[in-house]
Coordinates of C-alpha atoms in Angstrom, one line a residue:
M1 CA 10.6 -25.7 33.7
L2 CA 9.2 -27.1 30.4
T3 CA 5.7 -28.3 29.9
P4 CA 5.3 -29.7 26.4
V5 CA 2.3 -32.0 26.5
L6 CA 3.3 -34.5 23.7
Q7 CA 0.8 -37.3 24.0
K8 CA 0.8 -40.6 22.1
Y9 CA -0.7 -40.2 18.7
K10 CA -4.1 -41.6 18.1
R11 CA -5.5 -41.5 14.6
P12 CA -8.7 -39.4 14.7
S13 CA -12.0 -41.0 14.1
Y14 CA -13.6 -38.8 11.5
G15 CA -17.0 -40.4 12.2
S16 CA -17.1 -38.5 15.5
D17 CA -15.2 -35.4 14.4
Y18 CA -15.6 -32.6 16.9
S19 CA -16.2 -30.0 14.2
L20 CA -19.2 -31.9 12.8
K21 CA -20.8 -32.5 16.2
F22 CA -20.3 -28.8 17.1
A23 CA -21.9 -27.7 13.8
I24 CA -24.9 -29.9 14.6
L25 CA -25.3 -28.6 18.2
T26 CA -24.8 -24.9 17.5
P27 CA -25.1 -24.1 13.8
M28 CA -24.0 -20.8 12.6
D29 CA -27.5 -19.4 11.8
K30 CA -28.6 -20.1 15.3
V31 CA -25.9 -18.0 17.0
A32 CA -25.1 -15.3 14.4
S33 CA -27.0 -12.6 16.1
V34 CA -26.6 -13.4 19.8
A35 CA -24.7 -11.2 22.3
P36 CA -20.9 -11.6 22.3
S37 CA -20.9 -13.0 25.8
E38 CA -23.4 -15.7 24.8
R39 CA -21.6 -16.4 21.6
F40 CA -18.4 -16.9 23.5
V41 CA -20.1 -19.6 25.7
L42 CA -21.8 -21.3 22.7
R43 CA -18.8 -21.2 20.3
V44 CA -15.5 -20.4 21.9
K45 CA -15.6 -22.3 25.2
P46 CA -16.3 -25.7 23.6
L47 CA -13.3 -25.2 21.4
V48 CA -11.1 -24.4 24.3
E49 CA -12.5 -27.5 26.1
S50 CA -11.8 -29.7 23.1
V51 CA -8.1 -28.7 23.0
Y52 CA -7.1 -28.2 26.6
G53 CA -9.7 -30.4 28.5
P54 CA -7.9 -33.7 27.6
L55 CA -4.7 -32.2 28.9
G56 CA -6.1 -31.7 32.4
I57 CA -5.9 -27.9 32.1
D58 CA -8.3 -25.6 33.9
V59 CA -10.6 -24.7 30.9
D60 CA -12.7 -22.2 32.9
G61 CA -9.6 -20.4 33.9
V62 CA -8.3 -20.2 30.3
C63 CA -11.7 -19.0 29.1
D64 CA -11.8 -16.3 31.8
R65 CA -8.4 -15.0 30.6
I66 CA -9.6 -15.0 27.0
Q67 CA -12.7 -13.1 27.9
T68 CA -10.7 -10.5 29.8
L69 CA -8.5 -10.0 26.8
L70 CA -11.5 -9.7 24.4
A71 CA -13.7 -7.4 26.6
P72 CA -12.3 -4.0 25.4
H73 CA -12.4 -5.1 21.8
L74 CA -15.8 -6.8 21.3
S75 CA -17.7 -5.6 18.3
N76 CA -21.2 -4.3 18.4
A77 CA -21.7 -5.9 15.1
A78 CA -22.3 -9.3 16.5
R79 CA -24.2 -10.6 13.5
D80 CA -22.1 -12.6 10.9
L81 CA -21.9 -11.2 7.4
N82 CA -24.0 -12.6 4.7
P83 CA -21.5 -15.1 3.2
I84 CA -22.1 -13.9 -0.3
D85 CA -21.4 -10.3 0.7
R86 CA -18.0 -11.0 2.3
W87 CA -16.4 -10.3 -1.0
S88 CA -17.1 -9.7 -4.7
Q89 CA -15.5 -9.7 -8.1
D90 CA -14.1 -6.3 -7.2
D91 CA -11.6 -7.9 -4.8
V92 CA -8.0 -8.3 -6.1
L93 CA -4.9 -8.4 -4.0
L94 CA -1.2 -7.6 -4.3
I95 CA 1.5 -9.6 -2.5
T96 CA 4.7 -7.7 -1.7
Y97 CA 7.5 -7.1 0.7
G98 CA 7.6 -3.8 2.5
D99 CA 10.9 -3.1 0.8
S100 CA 10.3 -4.5 -2.7
I101 CA 10.8 -0.9 -4.0
L102 CA 13.5 1.3 -2.5
R103 CA 14.5 4.9 -3.1
S104 CA 18.3 5.4 -3.6
D105 CA 18.3 8.6 -1.5
Q106 CA 16.6 6.8 1.4
K107 CA 14.7 10.0 2.3
E108 CA 11.6 8.1 3.1
S109 CA 10.8 4.8 4.6
P110 CA 10.3 1.8 2.3
L111 CA 6.7 1.4 3.4
R112 CA 6.1 5.1 2.5
T113 CA 7.8 4.4 -0.9
L114 CA 5.5 1.4 -1.4
H115 CA 2.5 3.5 -0.5
D116 CA 3.6 6.1 -3.1
F117 CA 3.9 3.4 -5.8
L118 CA 0.5 1.9 -4.9
S119 CA -1.2 5.3 -5.0
N120 CA 0.4 6.3 -8.3
Y121 CA 0.1 3.0 -10.2
L122 CA -2.3 0.6 -8.6
R123 CA -4.9 2.6 -6.7
D124 CA -7.6 1.9 -9.3
V125 CA -6.3 -1.6 -10.1
L126 CA -6.1 -3.4 -6.8
T127 CA -8.3 -3.4 -3.6
G128 CA -6.0 -5.2 -1.1
V129 CA -2.3 -5.5 -0.2
H130 CA -0.6 -8.4 1.5
I131 CA 2.5 -6.8 3.1
L132 CA 4.8 -9.8 3.9
P133 CA 6.1 -9.8 7.5
F134 CA 7.0 -6.3 8.4
F135 CA 8.2 -7.0 11.9
P136 CA 11.8 -7.2 13.3
Y137 CA 13.2 -10.5 12.2
S138 CA 16.4 -12.5 12.2
S139 CA 16.1 -14.7 9.0
D140 CA 13.9 -16.1 6.3
D141 CA 13.1 -12.5 5.0
G142 CA 10.7 -11.8 7.9
F143 CA 9.3 -15.2 8.9
A144 CA 11.6 -15.6 11.9
V145 CA 9.9 -12.9 13.9
I146 CA 11.7 -11.3 16.8
D147 CA 8.9 -9.0 18.0
Y148 CA 5.3 -9.4 16.7
L149 CA 4.1 -6.0 18.0
Q150 CA 6.7 -3.7 16.4
V151 CA 7.2 -2.7 12.8
N152 CA 10.8 -3.3 11.6
P153 CA 12.3 0.2 11.8
E154 CA 14.2 -0.4 8.6
L155 CA 10.8 -0.5 6.9
G156 CA 8.9 2.3 8.7
D157 CA 6.4 2.3 11.6
W158 CA 2.7 1.6 12.3
K159 CA 1.7 4.9 10.8
D160 CA 3.2 3.8 7.5
V161 CA 1.3 0.5 7.7
G162 CA -1.9 2.4 8.7
R163 CA -1.6 4.7 5.7
I164 CA -1.7 1.7 3.3
A165 CA -4.5 0.1 5.3
E166 CA -6.6 3.3 4.8
Q167 CA -6.6 2.8 1.0
F168 CA -6.4 -1.0 0.7
D169 CA -7.6 -4.0 2.5
L170 CA -4.5 -5.1 4.5
M171 CA -3.4 -8.7 4.8
T172 CA -1.0 -9.3 7.7
D173 CA 1.0 -12.4 8.5
L174 CA 0.5 -14.2 11.8
V175 CA 3.5 -16.4 12.1
M176 CA 2.2 -18.7 14.9
N177 CA 4.1 -21.9 14.4
H178 CA 7.6 -20.6 15.3
V179 CA 9.5 -17.6 16.5
S180 CA 13.0 -16.2 16.0
S181 CA 15.8 -17.7 18.2
Q182 CA 16.6 -14.1 18.9
S183 CA 13.1 -13.3 20.3
Q184 CA 12.7 -12.4 24.0
W185 CA 10.7 -15.5 24.6
F186 CA 13.5 -17.8 23.4
Q187 CA 16.1 -15.8 25.3
Q188 CA 14.0 -16.4 28.4
F189 CA 14.0 -20.1 27.6
K190 CA 17.7 -20.3 27.3
Q191 CA 18.0 -18.5 30.7
G192 CA 15.3 -20.6 32.4
Q193 CA 13.2 -17.5 33.0
P194 CA 9.4 -17.2 32.7
P195 CA 7.3 -16.9 30.7
G196 CA 9.5 -18.1 27.8
C197 CA 10.9 -21.0 29.7
D198 CA 7.6 -22.8 29.1
Y199 CA 6.9 -21.7 25.6
F200 CA 8.9 -24.2 23.6
I201 CA 9.1 -28.0 23.0
A202 CA 12.2 -29.9 24.2
I203 CA 12.4 -33.7 23.8
D204 CA 15.0 -36.4 24.3
P205 CA 17.2 -36.4 21.2
E206 CA 16.9 -40.2 20.9
T207 CA 13.2 -39.9 20.3
D208 CA 12.1 -41.3 17.0
V209 CA 10.9 -38.3 15.0
S210 CA 11.4 -39.9 11.5
G211 CA 7.7 -39.8 10.8
V212 CA 7.4 -36.1 11.3
V213 CA 6.6 -34.4 8.0
R214 CA 9.4 -31.9 7.1
P215 CA 9.3 -29.0 4.7
R216 CA 13.1 -28.6 5.0
N217 CA 16.2 -30.8 5.0
T218 CA 17.7 -29.5 8.3
A219 CA 17.6 -31.5 11.5
L220 CA 14.3 -31.3 13.3
L221 CA 15.8 -30.9 16.8
C222 CA 18.1 -28.0 17.7
P223 CA 20.5 -28.3 20.7
V224 CA 20.4 -25.3 23.1
E225 CA 22.3 -24.7 26.3
T226 CA 20.1 -23.9 29.3
P227 CA 20.5 -23.8 33.1
D228 CA 19.3 -27.4 33.1
G229 CA 21.8 -28.5 30.6
T230 CA 21.5 -29.1 26.9
Q231 CA 17.9 -29.1 25.6
H232 CA 16.9 -30.2 22.2
V233 CA 14.1 -28.0 20.9
W234 CA 11.7 -28.5 18.1
A235 CA 12.5 -26.5 14.9
T236 CA 10.4 -27.5 11.9
F237 CA 11.7 -24.8 9.6
G238 CA 15.3 -24.4 10.7
H239 CA 17.3 -23.6 13.8
D240 CA 16.6 -19.9 13.8
Q241 CA 12.8 -20.6 13.7
I242 CA 11.9 -22.4 17.0
D243 CA 8.5 -24.0 17.2
L244 CA 6.1 -22.7 19.9
N245 CA 4.3 -25.0 22.3
F246 CA 0.6 -24.5 22.0
A247 CA -0.1 -27.2 24.5
N248 CA 0.6 -24.4 26.9
P249 CA -2.4 -22.1 26.8
D250 CA -0.3 -19.2 27.8
V251 CA 1.1 -19.3 24.3
L252 CA -2.4 -19.2 22.8
L253 CA -3.1 -16.2 25.1
E254 CA 0.0 -14.4 23.8
F255 CA -1.2 -14.8 20.2
I256 CA -4.8 -13.7 21.0
G257 CA -3.3 -10.4 22.2
I258 CA -1.2 -10.2 19.0
I259 CA -4.3 -10.8 16.9
L260 CA -6.2 -8.1 18.7
H261 CA -3.4 -5.7 18.0
Y262 CA -3.3 -6.5 14.3
L263 CA -7.1 -6.1 13.9
N264 CA -7.0 -2.8 15.7
T265 CA -4.2 -1.5 13.5
G266 CA -6.1 -2.0 10.2
T267 CA -5.7 -5.7 9.3
K268 CA -8.6 -7.0 7.2
L269 CA -7.2 -10.4 6.3
L270 CA -5.1 -12.5 8.7
R271 CA -2.8 -14.9 7.0
L272 CA -1.9 -17.9 9.2
D273 CA 1.6 -18.9 8.0
A274 CA 2.6 -22.5 8.0
I275 CA -0.4 -23.2 10.2
G276 CA -0.6 -26.9 9.4
Y277 CA 2.4 -27.7 11.6
L278 CA 1.0 -26.0 14.7
W279 CA 0.3 -28.9 17.1
K280 CA 2.8 -31.7 17.9
T281 CA 2.0 -35.2 19.1
L282 CA 4.7 -37.8 19.2
G283 CA 4.1 -40.7 16.9
S284 CA 2.2 -38.6 14.5
P285 CA 3.2 -36.8 11.3
C286 CA 2.8 -33.5 13.3
I287 CA 0.8 -31.9 10.4
H288 CA -2.9 -31.3 10.0
L289 CA -3.7 -32.7 13.5
Q290 CA -7.2 -32.3 14.9
E291 CA -6.0 -29.8 17.6
T292 CA -4.6 -27.6 14.8
H293 CA -7.9 -27.5 13.1
T294 CA -9.7 -26.7 16.3
L295 CA -7.3 -23.8 17.1
I296 CA -8.1 -22.4 13.7
K297 CA -11.8 -22.5 14.5
L298 CA -11.0 -20.8 17.8
I299 CA -9.1 -18.0 16.1
R300 CA -12.0 -17.6 13.6
E301 CA -14.5 -17.2 16.4
I302 CA -12.3 -14.6 18.2
V303 CA -11.9 -12.6 15.0
A304 CA -15.7 -12.7 14.4
L305 CA -16.3 -11.3 17.9
V306 CA -13.9 -8.4 17.3
K307 CA -14.0 -7.6 13.6
P308 CA -16.8 -9.6 11.8
D309 CA -15.7 -8.5 8.3
A310 CA -12.1 -9.7 8.8
S311 CA -11.1 -13.0 7.1
L312 CA -8.7 -15.8 7.9
V313 CA -6.4 -17.1 5.2
T314 CA -4.6 -20.4 5.8
E315 CA -1.2 -21.0 4.1
T316 CA -0.6 -24.8 3.8
N317 CA 1.7 -25.8 1.0
V318 CA 0.6 -29.4 0.8
P319 CA -1.2 -31.8 -1.6
N320 CA -4.6 -30.6 -2.7
R321 CA -6.8 -32.9 -0.6
E322 CA -5.0 -31.9 2.5
N323 CA -5.2 -28.3 1.7
L324 CA -9.0 -28.4 1.2
S325 CA -9.5 -29.7 4.7
Y326 CA -8.8 -26.1 6.0
F327 CA -12.2 -25.0 5.0
G328 CA -13.4 -27.3 7.8
N329 CA -17.2 -27.3 8.0
R330 CA -17.3 -23.7 7.0
N331 CA -15.8 -22.9 10.3
E332 CA -12.1 -22.7 9.7
A333 CA -10.4 -20.6 7.0
H334 CA -12.4 -18.1 5.0
L335 CA -9.8 -18.4 2.3
I336 CA -7.2 -21.1 1.4
Y337 CA -4.2 -20.7 -0.8
N338 CA -4.8 -22.6 -4.1
F339 CA -1.4 -24.2 -4.1
S340 CA -1.9 -26.6 -7.0
L341 CA -2.6 -23.8 -9.4
P342 CA 0.9 -22.4 -10.0
P343 CA 2.7 -25.6 -11.0
L344 CA -0.3 -26.8 -13.0
V345 CA -0.7 -23.6 -15.0
V346 CA 3.0 -23.5 -15.7
N347 CA 3.0 -27.1 -16.7
A348 CA 0.1 -26.6 -19.1
L349 CA 2.0 -23.8 -20.8
L350 CA 5.2 -25.8 -20.9
Q351 CA 3.5 -28.8 -22.4
E352 CA 1.1 -26.8 -24.6
R353 CA -1.9 -28.8 -23.5
S354 CA -4.6 -28.6 -20.9
D355 CA -5.3 -32.2 -19.8
H356 CA -3.8 -32.2 -16.3
L357 CA -5.1 -28.7 -15.5
K358 CA -8.5 -29.7 -16.7
T359 CA -8.5 -32.9 -14.7
W360 CA -7.5 -31.1 -11.6
M361 CA -10.1 -28.4 -12.1
M362 CA -12.9 -30.9 -12.6
S363 CA -11.9 -32.5 -9.2
M364 CA -12.0 -29.2 -7.3
P365 CA -15.2 -28.8 -5.4
P366 CA -16.8 -25.3 -5.3
A367 CA -15.7 -23.5 -2.2
P368 CA -18.2 -23.8 0.6
L369 CA -20.6 -20.9 1.2
G370 CA -18.7 -18.1 3.0
C371 CA -15.4 -19.5 1.9
A372 CA -13.3 -18.9 -1.3
Y373 CA -10.0 -20.0 -2.9
F374 CA -7.1 -17.6 -2.8
N375 CA -5.7 -17.8 -6.3
F376 CA -2.1 -17.0 -7.2
T377 CA 0.6 -18.1 -9.6
A378 CA 3.6 -16.6 -7.9
S379 CA 4.6 -15.5 -4.4
H380 CA 7.6 -14.7 -2.2
D381 CA 8.2 -18.4 -1.8
G382 CA 9.0 -20.8 -4.5
M383 CA 6.5 -22.8 -6.6
G384 CA 5.5 -25.7 -4.4
M385 CA 5.9 -29.1 -5.9
R386 CA 4.1 -31.2 -3.2
P387 CA 0.7 -30.0 -4.6
T388 CA 1.5 -31.8 -7.9
E389 CA 1.7 -35.2 -6.2
G390 CA -0.7 -37.5 -7.9
L391 CA -1.4 -34.9 -10.6
L392 CA 1.7 -35.0 -12.9
E393 CA 3.1 -38.1 -14.5
A394 CA 6.8 -38.9 -13.7
E395 CA 8.1 -37.9 -17.1
E396 CA 6.3 -34.6 -17.1
Y397 CA 7.4 -33.9 -13.6
E398 CA 11.1 -34.4 -14.7
T399 CA 10.5 -32.2 -17.8
F400 CA 9.0 -29.5 -15.6
L401 CA 12.1 -29.5 -13.3
R402 CA 14.4 -29.6 -16.4
C403 CA 12.7 -26.6 -18.0
M404 CA 12.8 -24.5 -14.8
K405 CA 16.5 -25.1 -14.4
A406 CA 17.0 -24.2 -18.1
F407 CA 15.1 -21.0 -17.6
G408 CA 17.4 -20.1 -14.6
G409 CA 15.6 -21.5 -11.7
E410 CA 16.8 -23.4 -8.6
I411 CA 15.3 -26.5 -6.9
S412 CA 14.9 -26.6 -3.1
M413 CA 14.7 -30.0 -1.4
R414 CA 13.0 -31.5 1.6
A415 CA 13.9 -34.4 3.8
Q416 CA 11.9 -37.7 3.5
A417 CA 11.3 -40.1 6.4
D418 CA 13.9 -42.6 5.0
G419 CA 16.6 -39.9 4.9
S420 CA 16.4 -39.2 1.2
E421 CA 15.5 -35.9 -0.3
S422 CA 12.9 -34.8 -2.8
P423 CA 12.0 -31.5 -4.5
Y424 CA 10.0 -29.3 -2.3
E425 CA 9.7 -26.2 -4.5
V426 CA 11.1 -24.5 -7.6
N427 CA 12.7 -21.1 -7.0
I428 CA 12.2 -18.9 -10.1
S429 CA 10.6 -15.7 -11.2
L430 CA 7.3 -16.6 -12.8
F431 CA 8.1 -14.2 -15.6
D432 CA 11.2 -16.2 -16.4
A433 CA 9.4 -19.5 -16.0
M434 CA 7.5 -18.4 -19.0
K435 CA 10.6 -18.0 -21.2
G436 CA 9.6 -21.0 -23.3
T437 CA 8.1 -24.4 -23.5
A438 CA 9.3 -28.0 -23.2
Q439 CA 10.8 -27.4 -26.6
G440 CA 13.1 -24.5 -25.3
E441 CA 13.1 -20.8 -25.2
D442 CA 11.2 -18.7 -27.8
E443 CA 9.9 -15.2 -28.5
W444 CA 6.5 -15.6 -26.8
Q445 CA 7.5 -14.9 -23.1
I446 CA 5.3 -11.9 -22.6
P447 CA 2.1 -13.3 -24.3
R448 CA 2.6 -16.6 -22.5
F449 CA 3.1 -14.9 -19.2
L450 CA -0.1 -12.7 -19.7
C451 CA -2.0 -15.9 -20.5
S452 CA -0.9 -17.5 -17.2
Q453 CA -2.2 -14.4 -15.3
T454 CA -5.4 -14.2 -17.2
I455 CA -6.2 -17.9 -16.4
M456 CA -5.5 -17.2 -12.7
M457 CA -7.7 -14.1 -12.5
S458 CA -10.6 -15.8 -14.3
L459 CA -11.0 -18.8 -11.9
E460 CA -13.4 -19.2 -9.0
G461 CA -11.8 -17.4 -6.1
I462 CA -10.0 -14.2 -5.2
P463 CA -6.9 -13.4 -7.4
A464 CA -3.6 -12.2 -5.9
F465 CA -0.7 -10.9 -7.9
Y466 CA 2.8 -11.0 -6.7
I467 CA 4.4 -7.6 -7.2
H468 CA 7.2 -9.2 -9.3
S469 CA 4.5 -10.6 -11.6
L470 CA 2.9 -7.2 -12.2
L471 CA 6.4 -5.8 -12.8
A472 CA 7.7 -8.6 -15.0
T473 CA 10.8 -9.0 -12.8
S474 CA 13.4 -11.5 -14.0
N475 CA 15.4 -13.9 -11.9
D476 CA 17.7 -12.1 -9.4
H477 CA 20.8 -14.4 -9.4
E478 CA 22.9 -11.7 -7.7
A479 CA 20.6 -11.8 -4.7
V480 CA 21.0 -15.6 -4.5
Q481 CA 24.8 -15.2 -4.5
R482 CA 24.6 -12.4 -1.9
T483 CA 22.3 -14.2 0.6
G484 CA 23.1 -17.8 -0.1
R485 CA 19.3 -18.5 -0.2
K486 CA 17.6 -19.9 -3.3
R487 CA 14.3 -18.1 -2.6
S488 CA 16.1 -14.7 -3.0
I489 CA 15.8 -15.3 -6.8
N490 CA 12.3 -14.1 -6.7
R491 CA 12.6 -11.4 -4.0
H492 CA 14.2 -8.6 -6.1
Q493 CA 14.3 -5.1 -4.7
W494 CA 13.6 -2.5 -7.3
N495 CA 15.3 0.9 -7.3
Y496 CA 12.3 3.3 -7.5
D497 CA 13.9 5.6 -10.0
H498 CA 15.0 2.8 -12.3
L499 CA 11.5 1.2 -12.0
L500 CA 9.8 4.4 -13.0
A501 CA 12.1 4.7 -16.0
Q502 CA 11.2 1.2 -17.1
L503 CA 7.5 1.9 -16.6
Q504 CA 7.8 5.1 -18.7
T505 CA 9.5 3.2 -21.5
P506 CA 6.5 2.0 -23.7
D507 CA 8.2 -1.1 -25.1
S508 CA 9.9 -2.4 -21.8
A509 CA 8.6 -5.6 -20.3
Q510 CA 7.6 -3.8 -17.2
S511 CA 5.5 -1.2 -19.0
L512 CA 3.9 -3.8 -21.3
V513 CA 3.0 -6.2 -18.6
L514 CA 1.8 -3.7 -16.0
R515 CA -0.3 -1.9 -18.6
D516 CA -2.0 -5.0 -20.0
L517 CA -2.6 -6.6 -16.6
S518 CA -4.0 -3.4 -15.2
R519 CA -6.5 -3.2 -18.1
L520 CA -7.5 -6.9 -17.6
I521 CA -7.8 -6.6 -13.9
Q522 CA -10.0 -3.5 -14.1
L523 CA -12.2 -5.2 -16.8
R524 CA -12.5 -8.3 -14.6
R525 CA -13.6 -6.3 -11.6
Q526 CA -16.7 -5.1 -13.4
Q527 CA -18.0 -8.6 -14.3
P528 CA -20.5 -10.3 -11.8
A529 CA -19.6 -13.7 -13.4
F530 CA -16.2 -13.4 -11.8
H531 CA -17.6 -13.2 -8.2
P532 CA -15.4 -15.5 -6.1
N533 CA -18.3 -17.8 -5.5
A534 CA -19.9 -17.6 -9.0
T535 CA -20.6 -20.9 -10.7
Q536 CA -17.8 -22.6 -12.6
Y537 CA -17.8 -25.5 -15.0
T538 CA -14.9 -27.0 -16.9
L539 CA -15.3 -27.0 -20.7
H540 CA -14.2 -30.0 -22.8
L541 CA -12.2 -28.5 -25.6
Q542 CA -9.3 -29.5 -27.8
P543 CA -6.1 -30.0 -25.7
A544 CA -4.5 -26.8 -26.9
L545 CA -7.3 -24.8 -25.3
F546 CA -8.2 -24.5 -21.7
G547 CA -11.7 -23.2 -21.0
F548 CA -14.3 -22.9 -18.3
W549 CA -17.7 -21.3 -17.9
R550 CA -18.5 -18.8 -15.1
Q551 CA -22.1 -17.7 -14.3
S552 CA -23.0 -14.8 -12.0
I553 CA -24.8 -15.6 -8.7
G554 CA -27.9 -13.7 -10.1
R555 CA -27.5 -15.8 -13.3
D556 CA -27.7 -12.7 -15.4
Q557 CA -24.2 -12.9 -16.9
S558 CA -22.2 -15.8 -18.3
I559 CA -18.5 -15.7 -19.3
F560 CA -16.8 -18.4 -21.3
S561 CA -13.1 -18.0 -20.3
I562 CA -11.0 -19.5 -23.1
H563 CA -7.2 -19.6 -23.3
N564 CA -4.8 -20.7 -26.1
L565 CA -1.9 -22.5 -24.4
T566 CA 0.3 -22.7 -27.5
P567 CA 2.5 -20.5 -29.7
R568 CA 0.3 -21.2 -32.7
P569 CA -3.2 -19.8 -33.6
Q570 CA -6.1 -22.0 -32.5
V571 CA -9.7 -22.0 -33.6
L572 CA -12.5 -22.4 -31.1
N573 CA -15.6 -24.1 -32.5
L574 CA -18.4 -22.1 -30.8
R575 CA -20.7 -25.1 -31.0
D576 CA -18.3 -26.8 -28.5
I577 CA -19.4 -24.2 -25.9
N578 CA -23.1 -24.1 -26.9
L579 CA -22.9 -20.4 -27.7
I580 CA -26.6 -19.9 -28.4
G581 CA -29.3 -17.6 -27.1
I582 CA -31.2 -14.5 -27.9
D583 CA -28.5 -12.1 -26.4
P584 CA -25.6 -10.9 -28.5
W585 CA -22.2 -12.3 -27.5
F586 CA -18.9 -10.3 -27.0
D587 CA -15.3 -11.0 -26.3
L588 CA -14.5 -8.5 -23.6
I589 CA -10.7 -8.8 -24.0
S590 CA -10.5 -8.0 -27.7
D591 CA -13.6 -5.8 -27.5
T592 CA -15.3 -7.5 -30.4
V593 CA -18.8 -8.6 -31.2
I594 CA -19.4 -12.2 -32.2
P595 CA -22.0 -12.0 -35.0
E596 CA -25.0 -14.3 -35.1
G597 CA -24.3 -17.4 -37.1
M598 CA -20.5 -17.3 -36.5
Y599 CA -19.3 -20.7 -35.6
E600 CA -15.5 -20.3 -35.3
F601 CA -13.5 -17.9 -33.2
S602 CA -9.8 -17.6 -33.8
L603 CA -7.3 -17.1 -30.9
P604 CA -3.8 -15.9 -31.7
P605 CA -0.9 -17.5 -29.8
Y606 CA -1.4 -17.4 -26.1
Q607 CA -4.5 -15.2 -26.5
S608 CA -7.3 -15.3 -23.9
A609 CA -11.0 -14.5 -24.5
W610 CA -13.8 -13.6 -22.1
I611 CA -16.9 -14.3 -24.2
T612 CA -20.0 -13.0 -22.5
N613 CA -23.6 -12.3 -23.1
K614 CA -23.7 -9.1 -21.0
V615 CA -21.1 -6.4 -21.0
Q616 CA -21.0 -4.7 -17.6
A617 CA -18.4 -2.1 -18.3
K618 CA -15.3 -1.4 -20.3
A619 CA -12.0 -0.6 -18.7

């Protein structure tokens, strides 16, 4: 009944890594303009062979089935995009749930209400929207998907999704690693019926799985009654989220069909949720395995055949070096989440110094051509702590956790191999995380918060703003009590009428933050030096300042992005950034000219400056 192919783990030999051999044999520039059928043979079939050939599976048969699925959807635009043209400084995204804003009269669907808000307040501010899972689900606020092809009727329908996709680049979640225990597939498994009976992984409960990397502290194996007796199925994220068995190519085929549906209903960015855990091999950590990377390459090739301008985004909340591996050899993710950024930015503002943030930034390689960092400081999840491993000293780490608790946050734990627990993420509204410093709360919350967002949107990559950052939403402790889930603290649902009232009150936090961030975002979008792949160099300034230099791809614009991390005025010595040249210099943010011969530039508490030699536009 069950066909999980869990082989003995063998540590990969990176000297003979398949992706590197593949790149040498069939480099991108040699196949970019070939016919889709030829490209399939050159680029897709070898990937299928790499994953399923060693398992003794009929690779030709699998490829024939994939080609049959793709045939009605193949794009006439077979040529790859110029990597530099895939995005620009104009790209800025919003992250939101479909029901983050609700009308009390419920006369329209939440997705329609979201569309109204986006059209009225953010149409000229943002270019893309990540609507978090909008499918029927059983738990985890959408990430335990019951049906991948339906819109949750409590949110709206595909027309509502399409309406947003017509105005904004749509990012859609592809939750591949696991499915809801209430899904049809898992119900079939429990009844011993095809096809679901072969879609999951069951192993002997006595198997040693202590080496499996866990993001949760629940038991890895979930007992389930089936016609063949009690089966223990793999559940990385909890017992309502059952892992799928991609060693069965039928599961891959199911998801190719789902991908095609998403692309054909307006998806421009495909977010691969928790993708690092996709492949399981007994005796391994079951994270970042070579088969997982190969399947990402396979998905990328399929997307390129159908919608060449669509992009893959991998979500891997892990230490930085592991995260960077998902760029592959320019043949995996187009975008990777910059998971180290949120805790390091928050820590810099808590400690009022830039050393760890600067050290990390100096270690970050430029994204490969055709790839970019997906920058964020807040999301629907908590602030991941694993990306700080090896970056924060023990005392600072403890201070960080202490401050987050003092500002109303919660700490979520994960299980270690030895049975102990360690912090996995901090659950807190980013706005409230900025209530103070390591010295305690103060009156600088809004300027400090705006500084954190300005740092984020200035860095190499594409910036993404969580809706509750744009709206200066505080911790929702009532939601935590109501749901029993710590992550609910940062998943507030605004009443639309109440939100509008706050936005129309000039001195409310919501009005101040949305107005100032909207101005900064619009200003940023006009500057070529903020192209996602524009040059970036870290500046060596006094610890109270964090600065870096961006230069446009055409080298016609430079921007020195400087940020005061403290509640005290700081003076920037302009000689430290070699501010010389025949062009006049301006601070875009304060809209001031820097006179020739001026050597000191004063930054008020938490003030940022974008000092440039060429003004492109003013918001």
